[in-house]
mmCIF file of C-alpha atoms and ligand atoms in Angstrom:
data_model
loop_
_atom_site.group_PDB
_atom_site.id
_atom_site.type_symbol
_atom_site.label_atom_id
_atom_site.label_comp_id
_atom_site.label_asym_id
_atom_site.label_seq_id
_atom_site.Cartn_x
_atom_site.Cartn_y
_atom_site.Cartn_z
ATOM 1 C CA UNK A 7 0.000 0.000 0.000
ATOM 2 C CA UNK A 8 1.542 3.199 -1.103
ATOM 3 C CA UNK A 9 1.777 5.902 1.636
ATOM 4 C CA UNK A 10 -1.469 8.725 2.436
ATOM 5 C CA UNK A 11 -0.413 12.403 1.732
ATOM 6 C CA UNK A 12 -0.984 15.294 4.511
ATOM 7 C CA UNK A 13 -2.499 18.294 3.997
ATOM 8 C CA UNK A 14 -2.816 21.209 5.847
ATOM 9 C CA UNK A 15 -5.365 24.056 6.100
ATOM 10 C CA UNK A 16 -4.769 27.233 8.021
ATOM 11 C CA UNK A 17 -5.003 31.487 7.856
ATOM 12 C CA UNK A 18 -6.746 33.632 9.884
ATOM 13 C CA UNK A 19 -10.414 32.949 12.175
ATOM 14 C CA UNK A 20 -13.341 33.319 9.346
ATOM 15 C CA UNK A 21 -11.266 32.336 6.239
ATOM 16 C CA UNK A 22 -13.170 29.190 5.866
ATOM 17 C CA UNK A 23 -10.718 26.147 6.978
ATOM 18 C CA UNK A 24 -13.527 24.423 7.863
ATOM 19 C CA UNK A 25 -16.129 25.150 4.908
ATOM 20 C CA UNK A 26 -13.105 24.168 3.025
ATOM 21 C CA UNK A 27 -12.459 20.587 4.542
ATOM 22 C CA UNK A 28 -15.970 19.751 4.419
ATOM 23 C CA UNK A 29 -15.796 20.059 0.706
ATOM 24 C CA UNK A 30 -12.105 18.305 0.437
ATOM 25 C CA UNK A 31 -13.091 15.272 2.327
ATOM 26 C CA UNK A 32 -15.868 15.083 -0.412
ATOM 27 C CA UNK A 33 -14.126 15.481 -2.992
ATOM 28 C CA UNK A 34 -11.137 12.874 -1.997
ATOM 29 C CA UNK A 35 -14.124 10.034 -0.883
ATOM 30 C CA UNK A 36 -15.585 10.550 -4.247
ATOM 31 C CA UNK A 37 -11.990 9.660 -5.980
ATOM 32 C CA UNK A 38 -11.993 6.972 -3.751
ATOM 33 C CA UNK A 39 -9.705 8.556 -1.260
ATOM 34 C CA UNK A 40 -9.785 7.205 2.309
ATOM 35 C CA UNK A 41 -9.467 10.394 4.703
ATOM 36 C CA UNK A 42 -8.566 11.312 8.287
ATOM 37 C CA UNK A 43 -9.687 14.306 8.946
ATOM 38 C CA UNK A 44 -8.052 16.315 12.163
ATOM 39 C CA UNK A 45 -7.579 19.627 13.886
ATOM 40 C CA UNK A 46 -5.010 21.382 16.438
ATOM 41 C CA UNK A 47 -4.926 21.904 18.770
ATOM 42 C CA UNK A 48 -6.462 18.762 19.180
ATOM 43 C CA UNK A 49 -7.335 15.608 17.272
ATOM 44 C CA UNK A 50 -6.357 12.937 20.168
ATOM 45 C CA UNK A 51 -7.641 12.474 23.205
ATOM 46 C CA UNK A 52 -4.851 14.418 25.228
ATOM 47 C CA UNK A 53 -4.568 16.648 22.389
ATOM 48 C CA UNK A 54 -8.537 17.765 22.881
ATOM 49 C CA UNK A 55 -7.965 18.411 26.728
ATOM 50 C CA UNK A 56 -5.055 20.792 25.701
ATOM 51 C CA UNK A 57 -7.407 22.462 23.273
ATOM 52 C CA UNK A 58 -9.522 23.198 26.289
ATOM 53 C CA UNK A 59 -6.969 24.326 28.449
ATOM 54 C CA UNK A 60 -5.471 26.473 25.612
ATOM 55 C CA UNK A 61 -9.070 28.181 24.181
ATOM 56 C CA UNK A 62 -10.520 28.634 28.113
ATOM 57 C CA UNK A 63 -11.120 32.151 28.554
ATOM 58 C CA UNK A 64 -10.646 31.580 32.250
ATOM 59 C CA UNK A 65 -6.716 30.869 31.420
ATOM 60 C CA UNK A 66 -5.868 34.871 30.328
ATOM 61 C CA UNK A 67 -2.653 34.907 32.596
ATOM 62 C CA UNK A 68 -1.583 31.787 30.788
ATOM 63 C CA UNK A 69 2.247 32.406 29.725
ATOM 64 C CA UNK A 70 3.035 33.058 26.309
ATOM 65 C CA UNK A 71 5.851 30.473 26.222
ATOM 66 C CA UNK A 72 3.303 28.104 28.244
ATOM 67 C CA UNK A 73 1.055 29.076 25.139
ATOM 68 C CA UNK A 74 3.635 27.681 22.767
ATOM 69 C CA UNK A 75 4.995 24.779 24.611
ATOM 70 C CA UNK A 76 0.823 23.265 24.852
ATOM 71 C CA UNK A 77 0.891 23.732 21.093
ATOM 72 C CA UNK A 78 3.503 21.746 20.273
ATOM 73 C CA UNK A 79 2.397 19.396 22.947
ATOM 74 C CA UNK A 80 -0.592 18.849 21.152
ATOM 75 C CA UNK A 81 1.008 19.046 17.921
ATOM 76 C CA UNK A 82 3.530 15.948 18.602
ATOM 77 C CA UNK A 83 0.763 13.526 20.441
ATOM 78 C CA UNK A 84 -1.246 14.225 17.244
ATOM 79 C CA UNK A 85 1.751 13.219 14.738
ATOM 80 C CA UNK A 86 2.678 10.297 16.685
ATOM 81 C CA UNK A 87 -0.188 9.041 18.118
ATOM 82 C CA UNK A 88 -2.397 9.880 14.302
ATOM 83 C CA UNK A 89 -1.211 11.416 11.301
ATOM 84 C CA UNK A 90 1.822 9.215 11.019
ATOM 85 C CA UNK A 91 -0.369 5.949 11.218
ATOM 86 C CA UNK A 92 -2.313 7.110 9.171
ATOM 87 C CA UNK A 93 -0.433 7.983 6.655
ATOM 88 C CA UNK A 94 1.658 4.700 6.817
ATOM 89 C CA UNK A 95 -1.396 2.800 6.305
ATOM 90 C CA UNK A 96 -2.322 4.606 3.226
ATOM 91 C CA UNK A 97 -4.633 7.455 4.579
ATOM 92 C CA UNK A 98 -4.684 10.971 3.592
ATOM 93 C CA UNK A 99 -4.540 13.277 6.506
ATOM 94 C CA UNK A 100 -6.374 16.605 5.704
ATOM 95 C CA UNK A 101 -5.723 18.707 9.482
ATOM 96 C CA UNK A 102 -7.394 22.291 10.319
ATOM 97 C CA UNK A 103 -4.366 24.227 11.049
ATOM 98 C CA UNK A 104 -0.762 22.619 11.962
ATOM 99 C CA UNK A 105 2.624 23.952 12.697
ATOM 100 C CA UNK A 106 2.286 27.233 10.713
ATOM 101 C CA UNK A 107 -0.209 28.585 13.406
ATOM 102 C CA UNK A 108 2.336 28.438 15.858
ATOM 103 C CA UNK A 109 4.608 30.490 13.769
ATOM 104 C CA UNK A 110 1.875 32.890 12.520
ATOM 105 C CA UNK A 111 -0.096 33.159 15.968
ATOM 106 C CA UNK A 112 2.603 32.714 18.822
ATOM 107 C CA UNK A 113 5.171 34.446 16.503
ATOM 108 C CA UNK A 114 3.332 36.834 15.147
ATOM 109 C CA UNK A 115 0.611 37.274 17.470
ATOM 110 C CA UNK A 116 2.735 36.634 20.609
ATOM 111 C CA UNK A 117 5.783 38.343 19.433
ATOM 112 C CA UNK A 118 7.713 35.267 20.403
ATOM 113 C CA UNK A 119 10.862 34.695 18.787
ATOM 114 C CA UNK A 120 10.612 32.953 15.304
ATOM 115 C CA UNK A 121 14.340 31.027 15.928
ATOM 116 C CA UNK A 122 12.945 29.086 19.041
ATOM 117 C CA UNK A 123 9.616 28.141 17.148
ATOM 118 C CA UNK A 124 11.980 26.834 14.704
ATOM 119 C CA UNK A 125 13.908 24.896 17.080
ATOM 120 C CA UNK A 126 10.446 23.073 18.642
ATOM 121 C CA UNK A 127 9.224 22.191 15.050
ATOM 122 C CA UNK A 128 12.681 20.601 14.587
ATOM 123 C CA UNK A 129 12.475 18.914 17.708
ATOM 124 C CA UNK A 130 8.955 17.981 17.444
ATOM 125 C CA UNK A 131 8.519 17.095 13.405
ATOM 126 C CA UNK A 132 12.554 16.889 12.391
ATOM 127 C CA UNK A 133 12.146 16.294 8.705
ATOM 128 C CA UNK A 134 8.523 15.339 8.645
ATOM 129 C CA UNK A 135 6.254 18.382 6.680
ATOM 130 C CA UNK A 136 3.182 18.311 5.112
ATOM 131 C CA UNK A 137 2.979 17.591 1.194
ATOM 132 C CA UNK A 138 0.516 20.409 0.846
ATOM 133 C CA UNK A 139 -0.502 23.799 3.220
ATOM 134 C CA UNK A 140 -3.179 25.734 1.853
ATOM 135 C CA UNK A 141 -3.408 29.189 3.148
ATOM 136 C CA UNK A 142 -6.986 30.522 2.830
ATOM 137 C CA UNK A 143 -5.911 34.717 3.161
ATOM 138 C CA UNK A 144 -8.472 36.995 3.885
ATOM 139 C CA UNK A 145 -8.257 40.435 5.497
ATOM 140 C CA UNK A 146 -9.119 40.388 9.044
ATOM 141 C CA UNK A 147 -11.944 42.543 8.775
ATOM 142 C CA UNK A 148 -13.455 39.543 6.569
ATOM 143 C CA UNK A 149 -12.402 36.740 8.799
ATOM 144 C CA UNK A 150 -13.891 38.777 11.737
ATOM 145 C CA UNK A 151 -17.423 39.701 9.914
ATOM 146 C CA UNK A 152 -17.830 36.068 9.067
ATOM 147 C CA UNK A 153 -17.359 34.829 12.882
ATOM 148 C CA UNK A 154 -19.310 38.283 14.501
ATOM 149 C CA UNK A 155 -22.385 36.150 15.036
ATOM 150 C CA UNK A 156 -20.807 33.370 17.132
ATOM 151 C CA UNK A 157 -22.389 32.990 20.551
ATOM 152 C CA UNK A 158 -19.227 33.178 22.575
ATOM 153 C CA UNK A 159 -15.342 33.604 21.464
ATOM 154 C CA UNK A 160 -12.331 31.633 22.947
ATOM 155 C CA UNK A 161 -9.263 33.137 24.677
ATOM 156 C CA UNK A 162 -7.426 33.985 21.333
ATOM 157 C CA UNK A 163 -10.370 35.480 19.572
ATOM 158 C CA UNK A 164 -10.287 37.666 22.250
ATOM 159 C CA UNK A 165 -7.270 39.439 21.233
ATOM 160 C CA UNK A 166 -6.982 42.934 19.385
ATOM 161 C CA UNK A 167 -7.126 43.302 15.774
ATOM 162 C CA UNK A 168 -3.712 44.253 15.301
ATOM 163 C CA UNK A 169 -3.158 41.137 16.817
ATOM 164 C CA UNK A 170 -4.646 39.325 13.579
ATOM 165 C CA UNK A 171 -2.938 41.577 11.342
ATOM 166 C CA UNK A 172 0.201 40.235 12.606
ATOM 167 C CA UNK A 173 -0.933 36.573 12.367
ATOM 168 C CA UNK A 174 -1.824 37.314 8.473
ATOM 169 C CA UNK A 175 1.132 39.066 7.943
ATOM 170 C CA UNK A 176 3.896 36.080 9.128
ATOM 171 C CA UNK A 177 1.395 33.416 7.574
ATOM 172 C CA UNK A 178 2.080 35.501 3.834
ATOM 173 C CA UNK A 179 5.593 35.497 4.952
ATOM 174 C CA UNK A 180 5.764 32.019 5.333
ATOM 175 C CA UNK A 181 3.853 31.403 1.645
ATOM 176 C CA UNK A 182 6.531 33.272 0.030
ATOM 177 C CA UNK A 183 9.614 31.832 2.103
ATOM 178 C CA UNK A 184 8.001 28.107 1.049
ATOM 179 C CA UNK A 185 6.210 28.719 -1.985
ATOM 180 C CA UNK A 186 6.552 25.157 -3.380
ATOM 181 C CA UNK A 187 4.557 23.555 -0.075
ATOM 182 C CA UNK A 188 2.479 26.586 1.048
ATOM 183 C CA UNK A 189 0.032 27.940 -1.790
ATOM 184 C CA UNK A 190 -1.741 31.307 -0.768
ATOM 185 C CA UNK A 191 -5.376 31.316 -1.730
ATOM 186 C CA UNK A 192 -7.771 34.177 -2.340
ATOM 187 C CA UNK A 193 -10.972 33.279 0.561
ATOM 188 C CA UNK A 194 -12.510 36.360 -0.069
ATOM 189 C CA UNK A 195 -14.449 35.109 -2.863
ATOM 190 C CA UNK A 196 -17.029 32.500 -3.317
ATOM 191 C CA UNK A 197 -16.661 29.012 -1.872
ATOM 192 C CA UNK A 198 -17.221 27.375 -5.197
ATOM 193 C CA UNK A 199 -14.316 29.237 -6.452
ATOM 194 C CA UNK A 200 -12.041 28.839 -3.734
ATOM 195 C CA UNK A 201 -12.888 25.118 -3.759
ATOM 196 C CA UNK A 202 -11.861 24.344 -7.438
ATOM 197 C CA UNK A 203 -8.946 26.181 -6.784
ATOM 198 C CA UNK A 204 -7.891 23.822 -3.718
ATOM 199 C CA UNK A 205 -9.065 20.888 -6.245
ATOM 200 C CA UNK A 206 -6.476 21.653 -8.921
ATOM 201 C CA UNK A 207 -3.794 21.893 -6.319
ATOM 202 C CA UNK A 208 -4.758 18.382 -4.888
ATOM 203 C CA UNK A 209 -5.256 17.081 -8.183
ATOM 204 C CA UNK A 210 -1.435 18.226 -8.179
ATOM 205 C CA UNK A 211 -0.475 15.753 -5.754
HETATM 206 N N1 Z5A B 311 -3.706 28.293 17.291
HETATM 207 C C1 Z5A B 311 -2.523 28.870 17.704
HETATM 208 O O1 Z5A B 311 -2.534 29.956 18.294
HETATM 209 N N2 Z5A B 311 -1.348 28.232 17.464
HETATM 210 C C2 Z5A B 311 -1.281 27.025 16.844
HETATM 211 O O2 Z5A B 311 -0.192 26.477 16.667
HETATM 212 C C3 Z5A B 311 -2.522 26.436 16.422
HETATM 213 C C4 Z5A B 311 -3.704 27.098 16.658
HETATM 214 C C5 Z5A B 311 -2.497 25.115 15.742
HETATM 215 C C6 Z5A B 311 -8.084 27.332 17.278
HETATM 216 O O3 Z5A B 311 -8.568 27.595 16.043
HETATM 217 C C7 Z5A B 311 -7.248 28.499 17.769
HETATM 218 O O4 Z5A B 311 -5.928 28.040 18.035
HETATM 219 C C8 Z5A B 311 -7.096 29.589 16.738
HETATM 220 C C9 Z5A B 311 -5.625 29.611 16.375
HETATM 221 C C10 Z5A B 311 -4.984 28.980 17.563
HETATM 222 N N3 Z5A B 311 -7.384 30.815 17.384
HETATM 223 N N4 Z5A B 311 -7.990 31.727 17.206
HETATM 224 N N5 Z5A B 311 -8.521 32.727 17.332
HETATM 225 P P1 Z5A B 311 -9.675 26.883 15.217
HETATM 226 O O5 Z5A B 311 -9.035 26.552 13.935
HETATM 227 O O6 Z5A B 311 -10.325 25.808 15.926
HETATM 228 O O7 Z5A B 311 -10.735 28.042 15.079
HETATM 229 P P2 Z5A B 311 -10.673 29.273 14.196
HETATM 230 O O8 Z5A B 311 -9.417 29.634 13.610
HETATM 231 O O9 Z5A B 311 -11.226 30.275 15.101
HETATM 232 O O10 Z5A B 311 -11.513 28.830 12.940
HETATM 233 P P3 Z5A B 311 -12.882 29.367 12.543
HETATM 234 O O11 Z5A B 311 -13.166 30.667 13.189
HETATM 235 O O12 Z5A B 311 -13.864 28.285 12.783
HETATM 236 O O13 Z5A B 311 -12.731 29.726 11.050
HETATM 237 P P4 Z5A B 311 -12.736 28.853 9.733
HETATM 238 O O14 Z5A B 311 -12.806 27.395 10.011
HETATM 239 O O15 Z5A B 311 -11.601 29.345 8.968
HETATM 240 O O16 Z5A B 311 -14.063 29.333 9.025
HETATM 241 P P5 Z5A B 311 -15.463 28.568 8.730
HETATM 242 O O17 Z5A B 311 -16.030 28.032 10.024
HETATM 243 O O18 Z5A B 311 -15.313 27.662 7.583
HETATM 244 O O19 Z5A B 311 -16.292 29.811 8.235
HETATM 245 C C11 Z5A B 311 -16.659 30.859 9.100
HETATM 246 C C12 Z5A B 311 -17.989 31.480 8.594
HETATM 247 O O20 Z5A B 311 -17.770 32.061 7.310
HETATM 248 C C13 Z5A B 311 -19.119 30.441 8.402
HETATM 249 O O21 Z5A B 311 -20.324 31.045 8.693
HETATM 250 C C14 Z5A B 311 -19.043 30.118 6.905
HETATM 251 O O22 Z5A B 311 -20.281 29.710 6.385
HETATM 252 C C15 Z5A B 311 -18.614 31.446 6.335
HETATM 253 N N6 Z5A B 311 -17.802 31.307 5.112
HETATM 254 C C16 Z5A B 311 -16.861 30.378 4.838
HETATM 255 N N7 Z5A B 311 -16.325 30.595 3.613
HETATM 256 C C17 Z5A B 311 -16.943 31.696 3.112
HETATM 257 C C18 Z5A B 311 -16.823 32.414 1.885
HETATM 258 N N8 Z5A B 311 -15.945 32.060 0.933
HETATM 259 N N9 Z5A B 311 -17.598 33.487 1.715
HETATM 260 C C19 Z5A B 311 -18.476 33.889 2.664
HETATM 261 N N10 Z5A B 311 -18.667 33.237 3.849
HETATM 262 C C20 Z5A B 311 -17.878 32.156 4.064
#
């Protein structure tokens, strides 16, 4: 059985990760595709219980380096507890958000320092990457009118705008330092569109 490929979805809150997936999935189970289908934070058991303790609104002291560190916490139970299994027993792996969010949002975001980031994702995923990251851009004033009628928001949607501008700003970064695995998308348009767009790319692969 040949191996699964991994792709990753991420960019800022209301760019449509999740619309998007919904319609992926689809579209690999109609070519016959077998799928896992995961998130971070989160996707295992531990990894979920991190996602709470990382999204509680009670936790606003919570360090930014403790912030980090949970993330990458999550991030390796879910690559050796999940995707790699998957993937070795022929899978695709499609996960809402992965290790660019920690660059974009705890980097960017956070102001922490790129360098270290880099050192955890060596420590944590050494050579291992995803064979496709598709960044859904959209301004922030989109992504934000698209979530305004949520009932409540978690810790990080709590922060300041210019909070999200830096996110978007190191996630663009990223799609032009690794332009061969990270392809920058358009969301502001209509799902249709954006979704044939992601189709050719994993038609690609
Ligand atoms: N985080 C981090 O800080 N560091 C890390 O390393 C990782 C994560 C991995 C969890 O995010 C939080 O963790 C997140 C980053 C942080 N923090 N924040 N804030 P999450 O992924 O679980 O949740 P999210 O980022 O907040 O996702 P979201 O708000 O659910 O957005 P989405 O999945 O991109 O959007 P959606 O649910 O598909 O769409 C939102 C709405 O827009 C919905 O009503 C859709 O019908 C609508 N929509 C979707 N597409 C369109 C288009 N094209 N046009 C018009 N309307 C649309």
């Amino acid at each position: 059985m040949s191996k699964g490929k991994f792709i990753t979805i991420d960019g800022v809150e209301g760019a449509g990760k999740s619309t998007q997936i919904d319609l992926i999935c689809s579209y690999l189970h109609r070519k016959g595709i077998e799928v896992v289908r995961t998130r971070e934070p989160g996707g295992t058991e531990v990894g979920e219980k991190i996602r709470s303790v990382l999204l509680d609104v009670e936790n606003q002291e919570m360090h930014s380096d403790t912030e980090l560190l949970l993330m990458f916490s999550s991030r390796n139970e879910l690559i050796q507890n999940k995707i790699i299994p998957a993937l070795n027993d022929g899978y695709w792996v499609v996960s809402d958000r992965f290790t660019d969010a920690s660059f974009a949002y705890q980097g960017g975001g956070r102001m922490l320092n790129l360098d270290r980031i880099a050192e955890l994702e060596d420590w944590v995923l050494g050579d291992f990457k995803p064979d496709l990251t598709l960044l859904l851009d959209v301004s922030v004033e989109v992504g934000m009118a698209r979530i305004e009628s949520r009932a409540a928001k978690d810790r990080i949607e709590l922060e300041e705008r210019e909070f999200f501008e830096r996110v978007r700003s190191v996630f663009i970064s990223r799609s032009e330092a690794f332009p061969e695995r990270i392809k920058l998308l358009d969301a502001s348009g209509a799902v249709d569109d954006i979704h044939s767009k992601i189709r050719a790319l994993i038609d690609s692969l």
